[in-house]
PDB file of C-alpha atoms in Angstrom:
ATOM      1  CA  UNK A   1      -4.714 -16.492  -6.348  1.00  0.00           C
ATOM      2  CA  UNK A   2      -5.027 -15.830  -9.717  1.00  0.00           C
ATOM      3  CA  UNK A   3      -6.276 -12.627 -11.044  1.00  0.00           C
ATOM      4  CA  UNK A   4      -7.055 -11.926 -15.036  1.00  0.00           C
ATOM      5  CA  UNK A   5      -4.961  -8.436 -15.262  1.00  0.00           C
ATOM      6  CA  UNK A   6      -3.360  -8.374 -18.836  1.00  0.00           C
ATOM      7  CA  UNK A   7      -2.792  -5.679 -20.126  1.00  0.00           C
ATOM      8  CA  UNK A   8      -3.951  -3.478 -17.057  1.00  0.00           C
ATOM      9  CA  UNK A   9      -1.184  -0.703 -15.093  1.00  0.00           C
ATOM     10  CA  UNK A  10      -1.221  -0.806 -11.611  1.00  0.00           C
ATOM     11  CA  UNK A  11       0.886   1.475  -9.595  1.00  0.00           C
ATOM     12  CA  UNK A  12       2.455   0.066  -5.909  1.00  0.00           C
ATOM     13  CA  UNK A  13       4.483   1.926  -2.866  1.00  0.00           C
ATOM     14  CA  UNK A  14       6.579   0.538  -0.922  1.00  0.00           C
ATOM     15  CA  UNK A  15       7.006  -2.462  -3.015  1.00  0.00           C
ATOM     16  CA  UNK A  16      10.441  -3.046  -1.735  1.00  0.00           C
ATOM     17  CA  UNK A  17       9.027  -5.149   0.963  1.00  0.00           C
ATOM     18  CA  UNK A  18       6.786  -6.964   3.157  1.00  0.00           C
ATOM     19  CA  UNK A  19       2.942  -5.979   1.386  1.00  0.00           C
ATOM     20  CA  UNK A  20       4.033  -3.987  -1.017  1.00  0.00           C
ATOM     21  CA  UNK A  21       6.190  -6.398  -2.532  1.00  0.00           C
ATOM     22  CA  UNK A  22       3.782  -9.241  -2.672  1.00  0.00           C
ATOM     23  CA  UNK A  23       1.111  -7.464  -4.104  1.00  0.00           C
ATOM     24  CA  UNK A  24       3.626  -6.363  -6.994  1.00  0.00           C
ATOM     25  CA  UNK A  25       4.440 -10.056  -7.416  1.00  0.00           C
ATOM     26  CA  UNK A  26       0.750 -10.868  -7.794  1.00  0.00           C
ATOM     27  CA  UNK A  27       0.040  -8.354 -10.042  1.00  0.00           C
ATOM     28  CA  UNK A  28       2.848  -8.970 -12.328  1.00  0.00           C
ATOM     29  CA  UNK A  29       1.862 -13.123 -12.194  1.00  0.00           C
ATOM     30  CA  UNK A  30      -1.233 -11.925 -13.430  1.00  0.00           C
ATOM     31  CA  UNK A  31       0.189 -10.174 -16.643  1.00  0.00           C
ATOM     32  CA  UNK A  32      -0.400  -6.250 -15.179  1.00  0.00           C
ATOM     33  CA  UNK A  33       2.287  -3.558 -15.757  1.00  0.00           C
ATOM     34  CA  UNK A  34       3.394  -2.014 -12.861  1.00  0.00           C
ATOM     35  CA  UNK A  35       4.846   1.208 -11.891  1.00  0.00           C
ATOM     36  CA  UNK A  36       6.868   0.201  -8.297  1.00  0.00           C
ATOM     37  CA  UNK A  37       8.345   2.803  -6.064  1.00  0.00           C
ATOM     38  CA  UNK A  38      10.288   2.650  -2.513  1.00  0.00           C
ATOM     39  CA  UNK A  39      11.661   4.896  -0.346  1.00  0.00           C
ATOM     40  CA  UNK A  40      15.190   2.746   0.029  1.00  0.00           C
ATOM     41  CA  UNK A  41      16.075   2.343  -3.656  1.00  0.00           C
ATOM     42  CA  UNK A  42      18.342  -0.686  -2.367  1.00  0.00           C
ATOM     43  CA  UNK A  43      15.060  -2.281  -1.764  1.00  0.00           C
ATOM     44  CA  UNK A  44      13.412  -2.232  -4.925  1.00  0.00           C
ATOM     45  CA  UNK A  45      17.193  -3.454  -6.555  1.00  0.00           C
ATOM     46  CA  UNK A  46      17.036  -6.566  -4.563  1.00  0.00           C
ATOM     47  CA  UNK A  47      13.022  -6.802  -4.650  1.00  0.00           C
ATOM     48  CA  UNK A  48      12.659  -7.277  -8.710  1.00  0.00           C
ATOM     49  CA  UNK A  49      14.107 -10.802  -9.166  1.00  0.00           C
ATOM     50  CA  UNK A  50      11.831 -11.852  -6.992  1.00  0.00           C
ATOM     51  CA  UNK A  51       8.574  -9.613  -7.839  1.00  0.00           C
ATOM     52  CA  UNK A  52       9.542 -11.186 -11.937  1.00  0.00           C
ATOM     53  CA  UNK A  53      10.676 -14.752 -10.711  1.00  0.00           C
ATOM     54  CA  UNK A  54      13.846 -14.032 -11.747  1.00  0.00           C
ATOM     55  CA  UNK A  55      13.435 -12.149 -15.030  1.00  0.00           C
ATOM     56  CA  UNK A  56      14.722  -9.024 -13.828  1.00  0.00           C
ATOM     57  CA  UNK A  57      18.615  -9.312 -12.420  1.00  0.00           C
ATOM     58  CA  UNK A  58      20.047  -7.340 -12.401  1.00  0.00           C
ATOM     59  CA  UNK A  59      18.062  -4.110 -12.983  1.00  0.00           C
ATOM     60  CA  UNK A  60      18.203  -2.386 -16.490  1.00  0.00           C
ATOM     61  CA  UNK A  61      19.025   1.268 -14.752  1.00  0.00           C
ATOM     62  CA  UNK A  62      18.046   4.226 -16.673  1.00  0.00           C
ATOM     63  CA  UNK A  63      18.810   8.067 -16.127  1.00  0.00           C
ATOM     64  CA  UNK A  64      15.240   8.326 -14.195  1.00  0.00           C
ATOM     65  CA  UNK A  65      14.343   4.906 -12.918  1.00  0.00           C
ATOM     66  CA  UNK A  66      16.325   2.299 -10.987  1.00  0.00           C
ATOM     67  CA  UNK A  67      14.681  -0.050 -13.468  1.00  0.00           C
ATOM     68  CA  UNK A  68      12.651   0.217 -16.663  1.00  0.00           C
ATOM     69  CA  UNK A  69      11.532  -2.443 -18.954  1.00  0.00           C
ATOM     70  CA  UNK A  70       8.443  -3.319 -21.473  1.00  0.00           C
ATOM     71  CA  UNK A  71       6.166  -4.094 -17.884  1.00  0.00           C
ATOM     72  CA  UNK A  72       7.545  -2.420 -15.165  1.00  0.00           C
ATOM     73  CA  UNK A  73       8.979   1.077 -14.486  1.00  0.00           C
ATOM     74  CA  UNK A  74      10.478   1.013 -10.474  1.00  0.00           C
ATOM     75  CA  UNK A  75      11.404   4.409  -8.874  1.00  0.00           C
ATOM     76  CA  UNK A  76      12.569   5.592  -5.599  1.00  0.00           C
ATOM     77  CA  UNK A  77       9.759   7.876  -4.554  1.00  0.00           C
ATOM     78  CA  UNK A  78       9.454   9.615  -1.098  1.00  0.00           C
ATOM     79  CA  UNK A  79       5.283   9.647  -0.654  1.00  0.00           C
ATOM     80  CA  UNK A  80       5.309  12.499   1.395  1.00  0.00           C
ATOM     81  CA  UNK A  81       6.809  14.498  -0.874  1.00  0.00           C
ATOM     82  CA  UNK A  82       3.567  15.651  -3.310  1.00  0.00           C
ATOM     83  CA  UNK A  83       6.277  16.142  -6.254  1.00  0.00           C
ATOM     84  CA  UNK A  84       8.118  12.877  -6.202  1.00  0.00           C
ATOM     85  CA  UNK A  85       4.996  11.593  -6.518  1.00  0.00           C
ATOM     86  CA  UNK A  86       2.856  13.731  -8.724  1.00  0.00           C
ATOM     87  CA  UNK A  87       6.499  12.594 -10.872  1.00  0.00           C
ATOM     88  CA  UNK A  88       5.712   9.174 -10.571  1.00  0.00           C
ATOM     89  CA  UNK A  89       1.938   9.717 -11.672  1.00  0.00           C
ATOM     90  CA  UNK A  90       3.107  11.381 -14.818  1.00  0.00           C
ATOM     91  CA  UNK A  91       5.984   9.299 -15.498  1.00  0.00           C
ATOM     92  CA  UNK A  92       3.694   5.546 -15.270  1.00  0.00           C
ATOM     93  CA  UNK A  93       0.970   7.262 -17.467  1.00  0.00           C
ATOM     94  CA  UNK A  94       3.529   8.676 -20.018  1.00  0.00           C
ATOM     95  CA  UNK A  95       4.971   4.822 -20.152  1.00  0.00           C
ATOM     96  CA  UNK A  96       1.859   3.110 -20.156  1.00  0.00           C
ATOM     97  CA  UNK A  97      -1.227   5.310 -21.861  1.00  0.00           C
ATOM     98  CA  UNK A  98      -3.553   4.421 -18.888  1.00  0.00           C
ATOM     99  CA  UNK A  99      -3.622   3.699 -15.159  1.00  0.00           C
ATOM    100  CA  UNK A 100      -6.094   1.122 -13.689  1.00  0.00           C
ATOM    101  CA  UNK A 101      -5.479   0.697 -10.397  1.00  0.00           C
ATOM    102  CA  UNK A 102      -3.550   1.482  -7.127  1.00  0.00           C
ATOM    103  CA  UNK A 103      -2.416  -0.228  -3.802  1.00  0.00           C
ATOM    104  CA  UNK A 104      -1.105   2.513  -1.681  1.00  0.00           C
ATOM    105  CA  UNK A 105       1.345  -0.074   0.751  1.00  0.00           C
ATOM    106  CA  UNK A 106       3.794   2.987   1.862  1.00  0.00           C
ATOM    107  CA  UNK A 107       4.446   3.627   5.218  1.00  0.00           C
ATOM    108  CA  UNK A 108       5.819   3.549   8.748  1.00  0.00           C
ATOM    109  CA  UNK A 109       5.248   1.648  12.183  1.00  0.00           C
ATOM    110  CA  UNK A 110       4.564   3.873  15.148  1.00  0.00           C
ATOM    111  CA  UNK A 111       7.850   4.879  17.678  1.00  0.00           C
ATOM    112  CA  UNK A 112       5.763   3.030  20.397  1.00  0.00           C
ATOM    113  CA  UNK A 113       5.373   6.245  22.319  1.00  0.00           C
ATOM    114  CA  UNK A 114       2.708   7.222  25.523  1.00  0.00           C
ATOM    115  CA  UNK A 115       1.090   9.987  24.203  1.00  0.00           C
ATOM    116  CA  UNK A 116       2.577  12.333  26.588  1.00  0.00           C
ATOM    117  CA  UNK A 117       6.249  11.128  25.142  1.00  0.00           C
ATOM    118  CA  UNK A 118       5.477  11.896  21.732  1.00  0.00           C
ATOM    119  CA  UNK A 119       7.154  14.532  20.177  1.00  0.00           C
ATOM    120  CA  UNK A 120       6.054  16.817  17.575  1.00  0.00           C
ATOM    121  CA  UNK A 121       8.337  15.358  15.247  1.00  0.00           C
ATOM    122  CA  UNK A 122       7.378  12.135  15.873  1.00  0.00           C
ATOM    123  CA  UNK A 123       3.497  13.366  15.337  1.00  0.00           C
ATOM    124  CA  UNK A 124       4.316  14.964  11.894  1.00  0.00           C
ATOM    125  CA  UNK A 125       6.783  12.230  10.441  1.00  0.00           C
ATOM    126  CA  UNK A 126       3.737   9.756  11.309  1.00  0.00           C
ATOM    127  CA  UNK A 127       1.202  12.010   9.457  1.00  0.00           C
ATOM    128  CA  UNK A 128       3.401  13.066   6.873  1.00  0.00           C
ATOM    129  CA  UNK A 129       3.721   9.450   5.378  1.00  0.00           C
ATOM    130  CA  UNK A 130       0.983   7.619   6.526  1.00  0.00           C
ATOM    131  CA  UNK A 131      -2.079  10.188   5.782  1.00  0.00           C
ATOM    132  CA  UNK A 132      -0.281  12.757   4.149  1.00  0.00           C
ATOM    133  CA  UNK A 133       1.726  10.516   1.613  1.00  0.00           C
ATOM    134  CA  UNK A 134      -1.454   8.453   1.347  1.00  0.00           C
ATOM    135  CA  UNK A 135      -3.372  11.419   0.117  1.00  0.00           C
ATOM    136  CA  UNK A 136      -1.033  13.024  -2.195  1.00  0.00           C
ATOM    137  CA  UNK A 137      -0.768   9.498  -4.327  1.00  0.00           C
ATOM    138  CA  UNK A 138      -4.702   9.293  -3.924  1.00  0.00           C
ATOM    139  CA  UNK A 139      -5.338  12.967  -5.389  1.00  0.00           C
ATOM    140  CA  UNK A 140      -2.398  11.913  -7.900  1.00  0.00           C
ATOM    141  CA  UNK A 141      -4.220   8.652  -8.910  1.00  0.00           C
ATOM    142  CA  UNK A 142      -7.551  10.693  -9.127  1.00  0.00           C
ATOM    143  CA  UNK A 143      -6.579  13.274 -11.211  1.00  0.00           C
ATOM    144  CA  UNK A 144      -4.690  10.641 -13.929  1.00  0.00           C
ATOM    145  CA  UNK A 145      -7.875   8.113 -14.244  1.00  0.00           C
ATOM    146  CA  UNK A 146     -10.089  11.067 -14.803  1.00  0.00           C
ATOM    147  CA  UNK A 147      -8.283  12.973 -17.680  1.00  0.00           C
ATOM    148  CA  UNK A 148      -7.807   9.697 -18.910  1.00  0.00           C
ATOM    149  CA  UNK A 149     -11.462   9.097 -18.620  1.00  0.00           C
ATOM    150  CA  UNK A 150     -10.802   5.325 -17.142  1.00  0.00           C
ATOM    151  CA  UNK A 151     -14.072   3.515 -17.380  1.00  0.00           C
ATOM    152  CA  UNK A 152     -13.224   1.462 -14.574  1.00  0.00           C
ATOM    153  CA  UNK A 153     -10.632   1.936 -12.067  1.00  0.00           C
ATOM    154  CA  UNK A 154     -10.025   0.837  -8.093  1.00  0.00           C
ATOM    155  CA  UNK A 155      -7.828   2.899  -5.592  1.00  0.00           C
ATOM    156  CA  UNK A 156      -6.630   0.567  -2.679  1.00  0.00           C
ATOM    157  CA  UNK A 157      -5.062   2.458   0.527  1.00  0.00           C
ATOM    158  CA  UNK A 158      -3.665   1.381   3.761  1.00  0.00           C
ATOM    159  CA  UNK A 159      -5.026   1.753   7.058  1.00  0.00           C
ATOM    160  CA  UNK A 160      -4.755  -0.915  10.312  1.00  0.00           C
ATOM    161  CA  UNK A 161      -7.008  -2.929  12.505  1.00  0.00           C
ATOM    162  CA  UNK A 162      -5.727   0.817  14.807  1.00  0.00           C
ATOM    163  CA  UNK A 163      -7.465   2.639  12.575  1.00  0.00           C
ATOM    164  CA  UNK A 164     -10.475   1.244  13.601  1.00  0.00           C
ATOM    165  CA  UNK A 165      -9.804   0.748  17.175  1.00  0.00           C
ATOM    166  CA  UNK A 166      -7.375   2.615  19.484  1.00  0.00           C
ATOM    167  CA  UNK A 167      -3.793   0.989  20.520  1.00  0.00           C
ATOM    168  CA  UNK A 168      -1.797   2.137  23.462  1.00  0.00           C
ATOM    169  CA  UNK A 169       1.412   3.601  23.194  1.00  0.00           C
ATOM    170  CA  UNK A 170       0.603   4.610  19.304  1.00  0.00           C
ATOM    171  CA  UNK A 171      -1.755   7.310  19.325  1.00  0.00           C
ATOM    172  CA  UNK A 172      -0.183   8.701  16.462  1.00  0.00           C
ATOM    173  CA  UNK A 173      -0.092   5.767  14.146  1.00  0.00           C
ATOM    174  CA  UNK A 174      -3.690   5.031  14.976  1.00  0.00           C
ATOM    175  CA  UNK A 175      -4.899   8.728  14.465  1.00  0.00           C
ATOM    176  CA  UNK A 176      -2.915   8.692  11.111  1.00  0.00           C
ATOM    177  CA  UNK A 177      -4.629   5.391  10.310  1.00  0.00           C
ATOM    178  CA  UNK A 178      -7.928   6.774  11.067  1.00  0.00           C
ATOM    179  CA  UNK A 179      -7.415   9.342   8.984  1.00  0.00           C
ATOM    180  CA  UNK A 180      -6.408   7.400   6.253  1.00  0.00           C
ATOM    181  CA  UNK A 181     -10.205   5.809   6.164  1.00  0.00           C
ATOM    182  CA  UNK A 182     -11.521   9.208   6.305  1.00  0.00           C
ATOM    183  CA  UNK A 183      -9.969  10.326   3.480  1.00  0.00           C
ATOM    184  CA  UNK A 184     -10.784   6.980   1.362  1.00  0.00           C
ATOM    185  CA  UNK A 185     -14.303   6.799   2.229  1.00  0.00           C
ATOM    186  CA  UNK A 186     -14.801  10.399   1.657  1.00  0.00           C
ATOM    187  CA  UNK A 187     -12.851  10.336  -1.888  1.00  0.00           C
ATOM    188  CA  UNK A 188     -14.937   7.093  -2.587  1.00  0.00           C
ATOM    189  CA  UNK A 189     -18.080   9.162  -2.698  1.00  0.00           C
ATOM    190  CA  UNK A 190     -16.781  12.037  -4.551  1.00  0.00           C
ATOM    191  CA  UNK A 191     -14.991   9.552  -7.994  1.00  0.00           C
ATOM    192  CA  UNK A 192     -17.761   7.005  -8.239  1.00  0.00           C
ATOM    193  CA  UNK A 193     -19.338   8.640 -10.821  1.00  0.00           C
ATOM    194  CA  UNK A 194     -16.456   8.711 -12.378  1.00  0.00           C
ATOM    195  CA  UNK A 195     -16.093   4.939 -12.333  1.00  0.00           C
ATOM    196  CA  UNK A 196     -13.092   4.759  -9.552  1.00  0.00           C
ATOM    197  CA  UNK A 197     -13.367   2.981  -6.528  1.00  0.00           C
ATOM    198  CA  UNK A 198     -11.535   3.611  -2.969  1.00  0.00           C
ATOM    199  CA  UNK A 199     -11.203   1.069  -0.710  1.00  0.00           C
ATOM    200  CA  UNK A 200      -8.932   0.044   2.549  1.00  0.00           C
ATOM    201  CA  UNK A 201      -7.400  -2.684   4.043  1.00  0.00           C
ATOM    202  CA  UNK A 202      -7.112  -2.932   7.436  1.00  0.00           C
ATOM    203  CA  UNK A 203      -3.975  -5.380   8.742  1.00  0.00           C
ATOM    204  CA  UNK A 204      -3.572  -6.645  11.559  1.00  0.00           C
ATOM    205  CA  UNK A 205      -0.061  -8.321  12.856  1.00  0.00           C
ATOM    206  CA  UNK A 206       1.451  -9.493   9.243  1.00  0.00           C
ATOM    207  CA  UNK A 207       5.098 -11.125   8.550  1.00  0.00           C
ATOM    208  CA  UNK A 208       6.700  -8.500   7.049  1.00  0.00           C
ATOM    209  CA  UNK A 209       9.956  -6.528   7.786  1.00  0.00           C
ATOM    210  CA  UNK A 210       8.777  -3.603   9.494  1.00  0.00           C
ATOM    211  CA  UNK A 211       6.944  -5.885  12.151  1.00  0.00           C
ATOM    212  CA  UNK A 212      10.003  -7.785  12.674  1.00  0.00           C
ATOM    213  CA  UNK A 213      11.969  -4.897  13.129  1.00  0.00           C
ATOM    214  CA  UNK A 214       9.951  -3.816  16.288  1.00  0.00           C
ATOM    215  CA  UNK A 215      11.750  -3.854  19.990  1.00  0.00           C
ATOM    216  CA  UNK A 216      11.688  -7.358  21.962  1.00  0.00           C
ATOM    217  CA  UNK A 217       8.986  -6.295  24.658  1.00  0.00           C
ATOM    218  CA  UNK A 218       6.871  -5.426  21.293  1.00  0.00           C
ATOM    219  CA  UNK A 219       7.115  -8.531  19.463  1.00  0.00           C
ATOM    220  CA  UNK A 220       6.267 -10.127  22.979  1.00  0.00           C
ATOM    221  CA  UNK A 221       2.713  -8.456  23.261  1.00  0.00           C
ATOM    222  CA  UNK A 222       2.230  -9.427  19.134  1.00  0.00           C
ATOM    223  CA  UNK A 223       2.933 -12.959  20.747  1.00  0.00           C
ATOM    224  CA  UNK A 224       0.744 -12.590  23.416  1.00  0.00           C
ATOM    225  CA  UNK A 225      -2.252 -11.048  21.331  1.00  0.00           C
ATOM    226  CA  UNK A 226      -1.600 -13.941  18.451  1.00  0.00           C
ATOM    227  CA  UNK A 227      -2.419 -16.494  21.220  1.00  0.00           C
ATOM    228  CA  UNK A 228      -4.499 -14.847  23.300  1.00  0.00           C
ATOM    229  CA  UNK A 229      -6.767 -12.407  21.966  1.00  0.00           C
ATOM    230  CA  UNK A 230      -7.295 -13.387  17.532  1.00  0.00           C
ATOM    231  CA  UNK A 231      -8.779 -16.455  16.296  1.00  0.00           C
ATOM    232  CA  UNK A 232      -6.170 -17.819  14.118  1.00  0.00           C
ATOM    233  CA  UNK A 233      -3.038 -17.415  16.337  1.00  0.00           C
ATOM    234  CA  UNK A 234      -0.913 -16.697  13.863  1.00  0.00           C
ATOM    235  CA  UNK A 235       0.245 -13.532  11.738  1.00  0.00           C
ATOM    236  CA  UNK A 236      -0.855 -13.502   8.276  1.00  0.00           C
ATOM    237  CA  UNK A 237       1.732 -13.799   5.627  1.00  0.00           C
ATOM    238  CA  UNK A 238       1.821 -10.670   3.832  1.00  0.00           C
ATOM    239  CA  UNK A 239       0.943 -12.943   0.183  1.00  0.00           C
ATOM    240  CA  UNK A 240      -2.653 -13.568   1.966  1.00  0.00           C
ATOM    241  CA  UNK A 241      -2.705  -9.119   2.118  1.00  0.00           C
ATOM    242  CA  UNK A 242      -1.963  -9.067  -1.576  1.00  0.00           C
ATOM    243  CA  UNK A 243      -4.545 -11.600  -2.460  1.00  0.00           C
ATOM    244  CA  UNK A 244      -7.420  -9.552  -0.644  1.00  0.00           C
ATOM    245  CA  UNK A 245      -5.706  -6.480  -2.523  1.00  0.00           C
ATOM    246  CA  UNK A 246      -6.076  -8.113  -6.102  1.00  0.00           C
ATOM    247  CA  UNK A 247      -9.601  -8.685  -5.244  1.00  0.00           C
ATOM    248  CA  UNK A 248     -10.194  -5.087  -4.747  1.00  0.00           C
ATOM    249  CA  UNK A 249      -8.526  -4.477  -7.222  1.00  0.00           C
ATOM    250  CA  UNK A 250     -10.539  -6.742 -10.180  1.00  0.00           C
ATOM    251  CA  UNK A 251     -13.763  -6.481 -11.452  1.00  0.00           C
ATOM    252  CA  UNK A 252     -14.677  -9.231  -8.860  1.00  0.00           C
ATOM    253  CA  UNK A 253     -15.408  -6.340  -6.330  1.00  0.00           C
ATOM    254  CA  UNK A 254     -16.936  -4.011  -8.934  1.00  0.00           C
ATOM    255  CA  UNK A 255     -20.122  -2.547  -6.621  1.00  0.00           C
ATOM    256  CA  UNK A 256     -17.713  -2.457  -3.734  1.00  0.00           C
ATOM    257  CA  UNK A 257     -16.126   1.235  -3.190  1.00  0.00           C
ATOM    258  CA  UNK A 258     -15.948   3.153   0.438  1.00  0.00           C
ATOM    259  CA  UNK A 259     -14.979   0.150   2.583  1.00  0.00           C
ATOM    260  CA  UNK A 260     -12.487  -1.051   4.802  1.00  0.00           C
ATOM    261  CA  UNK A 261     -12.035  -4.818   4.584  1.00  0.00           C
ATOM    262  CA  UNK A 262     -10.084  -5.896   7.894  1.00  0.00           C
ATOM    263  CA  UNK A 263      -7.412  -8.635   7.201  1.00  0.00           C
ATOM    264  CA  UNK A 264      -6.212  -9.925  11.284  1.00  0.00           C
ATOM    265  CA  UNK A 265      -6.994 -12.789  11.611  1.00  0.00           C
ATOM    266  CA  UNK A 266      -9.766 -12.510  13.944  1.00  0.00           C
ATOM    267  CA  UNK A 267      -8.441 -10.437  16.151  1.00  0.00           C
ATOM    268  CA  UNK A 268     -11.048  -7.365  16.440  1.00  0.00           C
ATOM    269  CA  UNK A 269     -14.403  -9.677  15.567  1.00  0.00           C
TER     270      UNK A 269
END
């Protein structure tokens, strides 16, 4: 899908893979600069061929970034730390002179857990990067497009089809997910006056690397919910998430802010 960004900074987490790096690849098609970040720096190294069709490889590796160039500045950024990110913030505004958008794509599966077997490590890792790292790049984001007074600008965060409905065995992915569109809708209503919008997503089973890294007895229920219980029987290919995110992202969804667009393929309808 094609998407009329010249000219315009987006930032992206967890672009090393799966969501995160197709949206990055869209964005860049569509002339944006973009500020890229991971968690596994190897990631993002073998990510940027393919997010520039090639143009970048290897990576031009300065003393702060793993890569840095005239459109894109890639970092390896822990989101639930608030000052690798609150770095990143400062570091893609002091590159670019503006930020116009986000997609907030960091994040971690749940340990497939019964409630009663989850630890509370396992509880705070979850929140820690899934709400908590989603927050601390969403008050980050804030703060830049308001001091510099954006006139438009769209915030794009990840929940799941579980943070709308509950999923056994993952109580703690789904409460982090619910919290996730909390926090959105709730930000939503305090930066429209400003001219930002917050919106989620809300995937169901995608293609991507983290899904395909789940246990067998896992990817057998996926299998069994893909034929049995969604209306397209298939997962979605995580370039079909990035075109619903470069939507919300674009003026084409300009009086849309505080909602959660589901992307499953029919599966909760």
């Amino acid at each position: 899908m094609a998407f009329d960004f010249k000219g315009k900074v987006f930032v992206v987490s967890g672009a090393g893979s799966g969501m995160g790096l197709a949206t990055a690849k869209l964005l860049y098609e569509c002339g944006a600069n973009i500020s890229i970040v991971d968690n596994r720096r190897e990631a993002i190294v073998a990510a940027l061929p393919d997010i520039t069709g090639g143009k970048v490889s290897p990576p031009s590796e300065t003393k702060d970034a793993v890569h840095e160039d005239d459109r894109i500045i890639a970092l390896e950024v822990d989101v639930s730390s608030s000052a690798q990110v609150n770095a990143w913030t400062e570091a893609t505004v002091k590159k670019f002179g503006r930020l116009d958008g986000a997609a907030n794509l960091a994040g971690i599966t749940s340990g497939k857990k019964k409630v009663v077997d989850i630890t509370d490590e396992d509880w705070d890792r979850m929140m820690r990067v899934n709400l908590t790292g989603t927050f601390y790049a969403t008050r980050a984001q804030v703060k830049a497009m308001e001091s510099l007074k954006m006139e438009a600008a769209s915030i794009v965060n990840t929940s799941s089809i579980y943070g709308i409905s509950g999923k056994e065995t993952s109580s703690d992915y789904s409460a982090a997910k619910h919290g996730v569109i909390g926090m959105s809708s709730s930000c939503a209503k305090e930066v429209g006056e400003n001219g930002i919008r917050v919106n989620c997503i809300a995937p169901g089973i995608i293609d991507t690397r983290m899904v395909r890294s789940l246990p067998p007895h896992f990817l057998e229920s996926h299998a069994r919910t893909l034929q049995y219980g969604q209306a397209l029987h298939r997962m979605a290919e995580a370039k079909e998430v990035a075109n619903l995110i470069g939507f919300l992202l674009s003026d084409l969804s300009s009086f849309i802010t505080g909602a959660t667009y589901t992307i499953d393929g029919g599966q909760i309808c």
